[in-house]
Tab-separated table of C-alpha atoms and ligand atoms in Angstrom:
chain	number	residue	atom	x	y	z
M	699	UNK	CA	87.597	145.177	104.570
M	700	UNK	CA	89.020	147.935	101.939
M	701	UNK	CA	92.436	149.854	102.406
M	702	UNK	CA	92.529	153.095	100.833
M	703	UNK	CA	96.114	153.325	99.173
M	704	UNK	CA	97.620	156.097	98.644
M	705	UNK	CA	100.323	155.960	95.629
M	706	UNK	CA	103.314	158.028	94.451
M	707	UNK	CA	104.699	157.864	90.911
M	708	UNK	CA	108.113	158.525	90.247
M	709	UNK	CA	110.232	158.083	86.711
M	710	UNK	CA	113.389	157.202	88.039
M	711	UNK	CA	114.764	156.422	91.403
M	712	UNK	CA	117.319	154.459	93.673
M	713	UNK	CA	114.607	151.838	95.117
M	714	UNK	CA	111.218	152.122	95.646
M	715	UNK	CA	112.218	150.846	99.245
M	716	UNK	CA	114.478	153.651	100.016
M	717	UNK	CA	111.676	156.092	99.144
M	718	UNK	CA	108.679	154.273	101.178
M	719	UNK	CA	110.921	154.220	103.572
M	720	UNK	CA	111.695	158.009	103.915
M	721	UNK	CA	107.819	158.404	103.482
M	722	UNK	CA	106.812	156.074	106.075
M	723	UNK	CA	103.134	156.315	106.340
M	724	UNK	CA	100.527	153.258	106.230
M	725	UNK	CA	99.038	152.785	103.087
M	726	UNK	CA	101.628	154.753	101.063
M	727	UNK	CA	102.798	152.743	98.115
M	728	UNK	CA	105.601	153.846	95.637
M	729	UNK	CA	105.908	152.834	91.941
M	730	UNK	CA	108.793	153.684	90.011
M	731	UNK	CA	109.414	153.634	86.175
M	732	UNK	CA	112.869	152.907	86.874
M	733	UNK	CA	115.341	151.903	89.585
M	734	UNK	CA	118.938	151.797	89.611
M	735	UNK	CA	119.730	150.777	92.986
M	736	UNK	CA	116.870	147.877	92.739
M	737	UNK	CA	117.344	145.555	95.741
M	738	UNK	CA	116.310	141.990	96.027
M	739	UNK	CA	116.527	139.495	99.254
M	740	UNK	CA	120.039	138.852	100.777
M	741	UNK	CA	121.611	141.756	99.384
M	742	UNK	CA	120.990	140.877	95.734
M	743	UNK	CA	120.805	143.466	93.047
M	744	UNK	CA	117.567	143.419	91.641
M	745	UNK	CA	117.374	144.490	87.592
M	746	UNK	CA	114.731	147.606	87.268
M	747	UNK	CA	114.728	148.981	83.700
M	748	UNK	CA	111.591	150.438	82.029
M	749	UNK	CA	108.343	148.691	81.492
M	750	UNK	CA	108.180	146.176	84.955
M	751	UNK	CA	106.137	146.907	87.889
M	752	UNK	CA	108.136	148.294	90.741
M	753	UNK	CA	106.396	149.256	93.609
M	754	UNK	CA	106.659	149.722	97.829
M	755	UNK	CA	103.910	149.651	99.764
M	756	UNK	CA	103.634	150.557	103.558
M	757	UNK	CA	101.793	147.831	105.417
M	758	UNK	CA	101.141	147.003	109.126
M	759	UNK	CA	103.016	143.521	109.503
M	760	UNK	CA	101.420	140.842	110.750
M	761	UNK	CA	102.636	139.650	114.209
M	762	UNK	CA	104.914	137.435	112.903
M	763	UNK	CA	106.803	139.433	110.153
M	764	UNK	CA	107.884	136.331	108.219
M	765	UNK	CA	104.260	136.001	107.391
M	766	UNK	CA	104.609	139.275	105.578
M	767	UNK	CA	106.582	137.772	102.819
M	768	UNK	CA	103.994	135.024	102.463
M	769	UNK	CA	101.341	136.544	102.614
M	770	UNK	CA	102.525	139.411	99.546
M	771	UNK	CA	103.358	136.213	97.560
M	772	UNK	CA	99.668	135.018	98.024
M	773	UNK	CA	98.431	138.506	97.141
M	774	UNK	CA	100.996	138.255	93.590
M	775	UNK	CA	99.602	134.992	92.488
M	776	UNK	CA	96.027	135.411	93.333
M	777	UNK	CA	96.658	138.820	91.825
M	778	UNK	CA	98.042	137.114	88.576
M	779	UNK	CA	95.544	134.707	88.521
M	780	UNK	CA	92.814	137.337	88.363
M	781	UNK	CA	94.554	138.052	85.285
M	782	UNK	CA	94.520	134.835	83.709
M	783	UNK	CA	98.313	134.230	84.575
M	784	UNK	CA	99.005	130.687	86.734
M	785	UNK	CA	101.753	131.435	89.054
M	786	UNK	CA	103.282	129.867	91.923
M	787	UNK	CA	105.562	130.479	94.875
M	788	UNK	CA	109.201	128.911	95.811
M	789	UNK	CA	110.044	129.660	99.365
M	790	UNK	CA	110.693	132.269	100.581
M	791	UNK	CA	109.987	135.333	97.868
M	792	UNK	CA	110.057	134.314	94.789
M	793	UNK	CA	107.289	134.160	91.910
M	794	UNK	CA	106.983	131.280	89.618
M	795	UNK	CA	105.231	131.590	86.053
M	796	UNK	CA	106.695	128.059	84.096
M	797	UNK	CA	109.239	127.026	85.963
M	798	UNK	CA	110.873	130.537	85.630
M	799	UNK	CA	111.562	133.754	88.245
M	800	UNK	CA	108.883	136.117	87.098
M	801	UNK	CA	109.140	138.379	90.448
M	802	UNK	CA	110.084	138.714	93.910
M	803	UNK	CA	109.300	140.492	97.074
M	804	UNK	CA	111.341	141.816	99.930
M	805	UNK	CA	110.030	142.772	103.084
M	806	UNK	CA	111.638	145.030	105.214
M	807	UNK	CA	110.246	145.902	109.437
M	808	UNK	CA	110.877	149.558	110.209
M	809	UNK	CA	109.727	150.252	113.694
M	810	UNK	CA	105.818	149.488	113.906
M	811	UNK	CA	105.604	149.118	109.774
M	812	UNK	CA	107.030	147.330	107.204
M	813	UNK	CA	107.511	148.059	103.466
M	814	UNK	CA	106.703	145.017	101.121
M	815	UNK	CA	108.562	145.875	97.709
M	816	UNK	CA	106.999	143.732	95.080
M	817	UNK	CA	108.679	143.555	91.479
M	818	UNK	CA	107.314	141.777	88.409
M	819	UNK	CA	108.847	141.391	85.006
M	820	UNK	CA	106.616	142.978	82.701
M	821	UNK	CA	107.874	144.525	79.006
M	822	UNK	CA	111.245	144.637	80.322
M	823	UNK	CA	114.104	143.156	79.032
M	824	UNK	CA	115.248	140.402	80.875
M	825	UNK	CA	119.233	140.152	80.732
M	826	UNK	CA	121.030	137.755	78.698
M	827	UNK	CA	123.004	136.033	81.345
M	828	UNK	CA	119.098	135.584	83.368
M	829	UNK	CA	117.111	134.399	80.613
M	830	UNK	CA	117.345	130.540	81.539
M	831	UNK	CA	115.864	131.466	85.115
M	832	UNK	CA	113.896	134.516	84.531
M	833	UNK	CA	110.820	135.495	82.787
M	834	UNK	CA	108.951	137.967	81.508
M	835	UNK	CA	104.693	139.252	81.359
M	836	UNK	CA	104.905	140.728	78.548
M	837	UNK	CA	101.158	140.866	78.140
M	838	UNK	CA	100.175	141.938	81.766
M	839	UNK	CA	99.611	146.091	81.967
M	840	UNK	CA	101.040	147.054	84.646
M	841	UNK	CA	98.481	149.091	86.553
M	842	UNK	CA	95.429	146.720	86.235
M	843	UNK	CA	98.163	144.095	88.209
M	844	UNK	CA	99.170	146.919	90.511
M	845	UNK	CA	95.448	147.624	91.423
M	846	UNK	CA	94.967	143.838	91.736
M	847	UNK	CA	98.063	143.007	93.959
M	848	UNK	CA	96.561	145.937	95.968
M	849	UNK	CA	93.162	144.808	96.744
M	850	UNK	CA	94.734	141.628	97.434
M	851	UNK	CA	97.700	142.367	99.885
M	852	UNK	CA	94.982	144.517	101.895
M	853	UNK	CA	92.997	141.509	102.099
M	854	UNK	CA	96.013	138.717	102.850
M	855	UNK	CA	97.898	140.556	105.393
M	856	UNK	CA	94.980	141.145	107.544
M	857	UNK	CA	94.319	137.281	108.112
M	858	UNK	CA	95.831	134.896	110.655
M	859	UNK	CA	99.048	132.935	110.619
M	860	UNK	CA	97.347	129.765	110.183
M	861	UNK	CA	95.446	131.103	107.282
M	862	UNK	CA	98.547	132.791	105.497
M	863	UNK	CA	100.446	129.297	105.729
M	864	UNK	CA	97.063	127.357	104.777
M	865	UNK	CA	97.268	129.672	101.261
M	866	UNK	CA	101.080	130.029	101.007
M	867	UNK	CA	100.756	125.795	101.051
M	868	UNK	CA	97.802	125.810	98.391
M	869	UNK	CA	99.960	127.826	95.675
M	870	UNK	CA	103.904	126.505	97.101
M	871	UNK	CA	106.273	124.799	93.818
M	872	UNK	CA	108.300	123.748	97.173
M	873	UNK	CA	106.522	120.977	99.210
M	874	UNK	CA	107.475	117.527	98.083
M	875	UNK	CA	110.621	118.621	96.095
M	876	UNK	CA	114.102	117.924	96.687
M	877	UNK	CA	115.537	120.980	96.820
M	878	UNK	CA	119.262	122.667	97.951
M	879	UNK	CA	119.193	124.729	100.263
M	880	UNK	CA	122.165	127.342	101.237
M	881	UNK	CA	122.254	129.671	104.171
M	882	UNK	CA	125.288	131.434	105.363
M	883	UNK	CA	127.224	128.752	107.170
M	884	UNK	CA	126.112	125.839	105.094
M	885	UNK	CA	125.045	124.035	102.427
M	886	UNK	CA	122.243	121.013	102.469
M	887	UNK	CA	119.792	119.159	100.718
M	888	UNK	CA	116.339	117.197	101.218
M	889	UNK	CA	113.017	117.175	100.712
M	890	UNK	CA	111.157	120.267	101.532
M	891	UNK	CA	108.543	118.701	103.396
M	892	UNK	CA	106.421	121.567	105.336
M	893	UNK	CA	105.657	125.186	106.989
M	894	UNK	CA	106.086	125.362	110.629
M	895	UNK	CA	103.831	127.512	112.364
M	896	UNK	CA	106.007	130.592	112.041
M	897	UNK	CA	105.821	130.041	108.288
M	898	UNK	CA	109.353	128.849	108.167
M	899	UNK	CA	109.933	125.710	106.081
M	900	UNK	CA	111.364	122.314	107.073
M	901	UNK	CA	113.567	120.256	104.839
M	902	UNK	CA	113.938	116.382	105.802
M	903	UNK	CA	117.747	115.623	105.604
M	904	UNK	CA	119.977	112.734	106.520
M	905	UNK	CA	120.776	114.755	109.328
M	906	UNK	CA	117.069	115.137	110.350
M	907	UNK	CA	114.898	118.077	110.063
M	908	UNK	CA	115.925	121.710	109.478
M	909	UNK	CA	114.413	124.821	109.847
M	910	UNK	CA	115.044	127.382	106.806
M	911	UNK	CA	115.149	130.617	108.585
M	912	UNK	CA	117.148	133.018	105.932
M	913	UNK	CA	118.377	130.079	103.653
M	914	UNK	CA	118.120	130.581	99.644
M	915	UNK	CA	116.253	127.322	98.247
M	916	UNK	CA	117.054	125.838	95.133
M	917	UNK	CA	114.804	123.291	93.173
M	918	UNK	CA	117.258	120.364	92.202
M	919	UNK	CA	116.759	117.165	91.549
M	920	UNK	CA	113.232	116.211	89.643
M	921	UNK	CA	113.621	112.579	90.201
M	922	UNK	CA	114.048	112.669	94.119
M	923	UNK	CA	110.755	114.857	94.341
M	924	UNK	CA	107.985	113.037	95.697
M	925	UNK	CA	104.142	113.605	96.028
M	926	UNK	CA	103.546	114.286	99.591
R	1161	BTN	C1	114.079	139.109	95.414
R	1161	BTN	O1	113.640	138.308	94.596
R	1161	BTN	O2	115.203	138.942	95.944
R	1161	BTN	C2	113.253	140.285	95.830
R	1161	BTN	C3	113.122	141.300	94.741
R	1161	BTN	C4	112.329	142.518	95.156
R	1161	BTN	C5	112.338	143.583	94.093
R	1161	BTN	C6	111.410	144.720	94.421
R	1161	BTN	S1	111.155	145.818	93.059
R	1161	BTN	C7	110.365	146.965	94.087
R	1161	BTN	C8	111.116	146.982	95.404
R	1161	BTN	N1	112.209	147.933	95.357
R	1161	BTN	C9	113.397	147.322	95.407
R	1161	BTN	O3	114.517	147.891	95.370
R	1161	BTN	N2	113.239	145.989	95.515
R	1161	BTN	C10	111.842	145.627	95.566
């Protein structure tokens, strides 16, 4: 199964989100040059100078919308590896190249479609204060990943839940790590043991187990990780 994508190319704008959004239309996908109103998950400004790839693109959600974001993040790092890069993903959004934040997606449901905005540090300069967590591609052009993620998210967002959490599992940096978890009421940590069949992920905690529904999930501790 092929989508046919169609893409708009703009120099500068607020978000690439904002725009799919007012051009709502399956299989429309914005790239920008620039943003400078770049969002990321939670609120989070998201960095957009020159020389990354920011782009939009409509999609039909799966049933389960959560999936969405998993199944982009599969479409990134197969994507990547196509491209010789070995990436990984840390639950929920984020993109993994050496232990450092090399992207991140952010899915958001309007009506019957969603728009998946996928960014990627490519030539860009990565910020000063970011440079122990974030990296850079520098070696990746831009639209041969762009065409890649493409052919990819058509080809992961059509399959079914069980599927998108069998692959989100294969390429996770999460399962078997003791990581911190913080959502908006509290804090907690465990070992991040699993997907549930909504895609959400379960932490084991002295308290039991807990369901990460909008939580941000730090790595932590190396020596409490185990092998599952
Ligand atoms: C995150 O890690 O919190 C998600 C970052 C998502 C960034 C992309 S760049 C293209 C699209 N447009 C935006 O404003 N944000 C997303």
């Amino acid at each position: 199964m092929t989508c046919s994508f169609r893409i708009l190319y703009f120099e500068r704008v607020s978000s690439t989100q904002d725009v799919a959004k007012k051009n709502l239309k399956e299989n429309l996908v914005v790239v920008a040059e620039e943003m400078y109103a770049g969002r990321g998950r939670r609120g989070h400004k998201w960095h957009a100078p020159r020389g990354g790839l920011w782009m939009s693109a409509v999609v039909k959600p799966p049933e389960k919308m959560h999936l969405l974001t998993l199944a982009a993040g599969v479409a990134v790092v197969k994507a990547l590896s196509e491209l010789n890069i070995s990436a990984g993903l840390k639950y929920p959004n984020d993109i993994f190249v050496n232990g450092k934040k090399a992207g991140g997606i952010l899915t958001e449901l309007y009506g019957e479609l969603a728009v998946v905005g996928i960014g990627i540090n490519l030539q860009n300069q990565i910020p000063d204060e970011l440079r122990d967590i974030a990296i850079s591609l520098p070696d990746i052009k831009r639209d041969a990943l762009l065409g890649s993620i493409l052919k990819n998210l058509c080809r992961e967002t059509k399959k079914s839940p069980a599927e998108i959490i069998r692959e989100w599992k294969q390429h996770s940096i999460n399962l078997g790590r003791w990581v911190r978890v913080s959502e908006v009421r509290e804090v907690y940590e465990g070992i991040a043991m699993d997907l549930d069949e909504d895609g959400f992920l379960l932490v084991k905690t002295d308290a039991g187990i807990k369901r990460v529904v909008a939580g941000d999930v730090a790595l932590i501790n190396p020596e409490k990780d185990y092998i599952l």
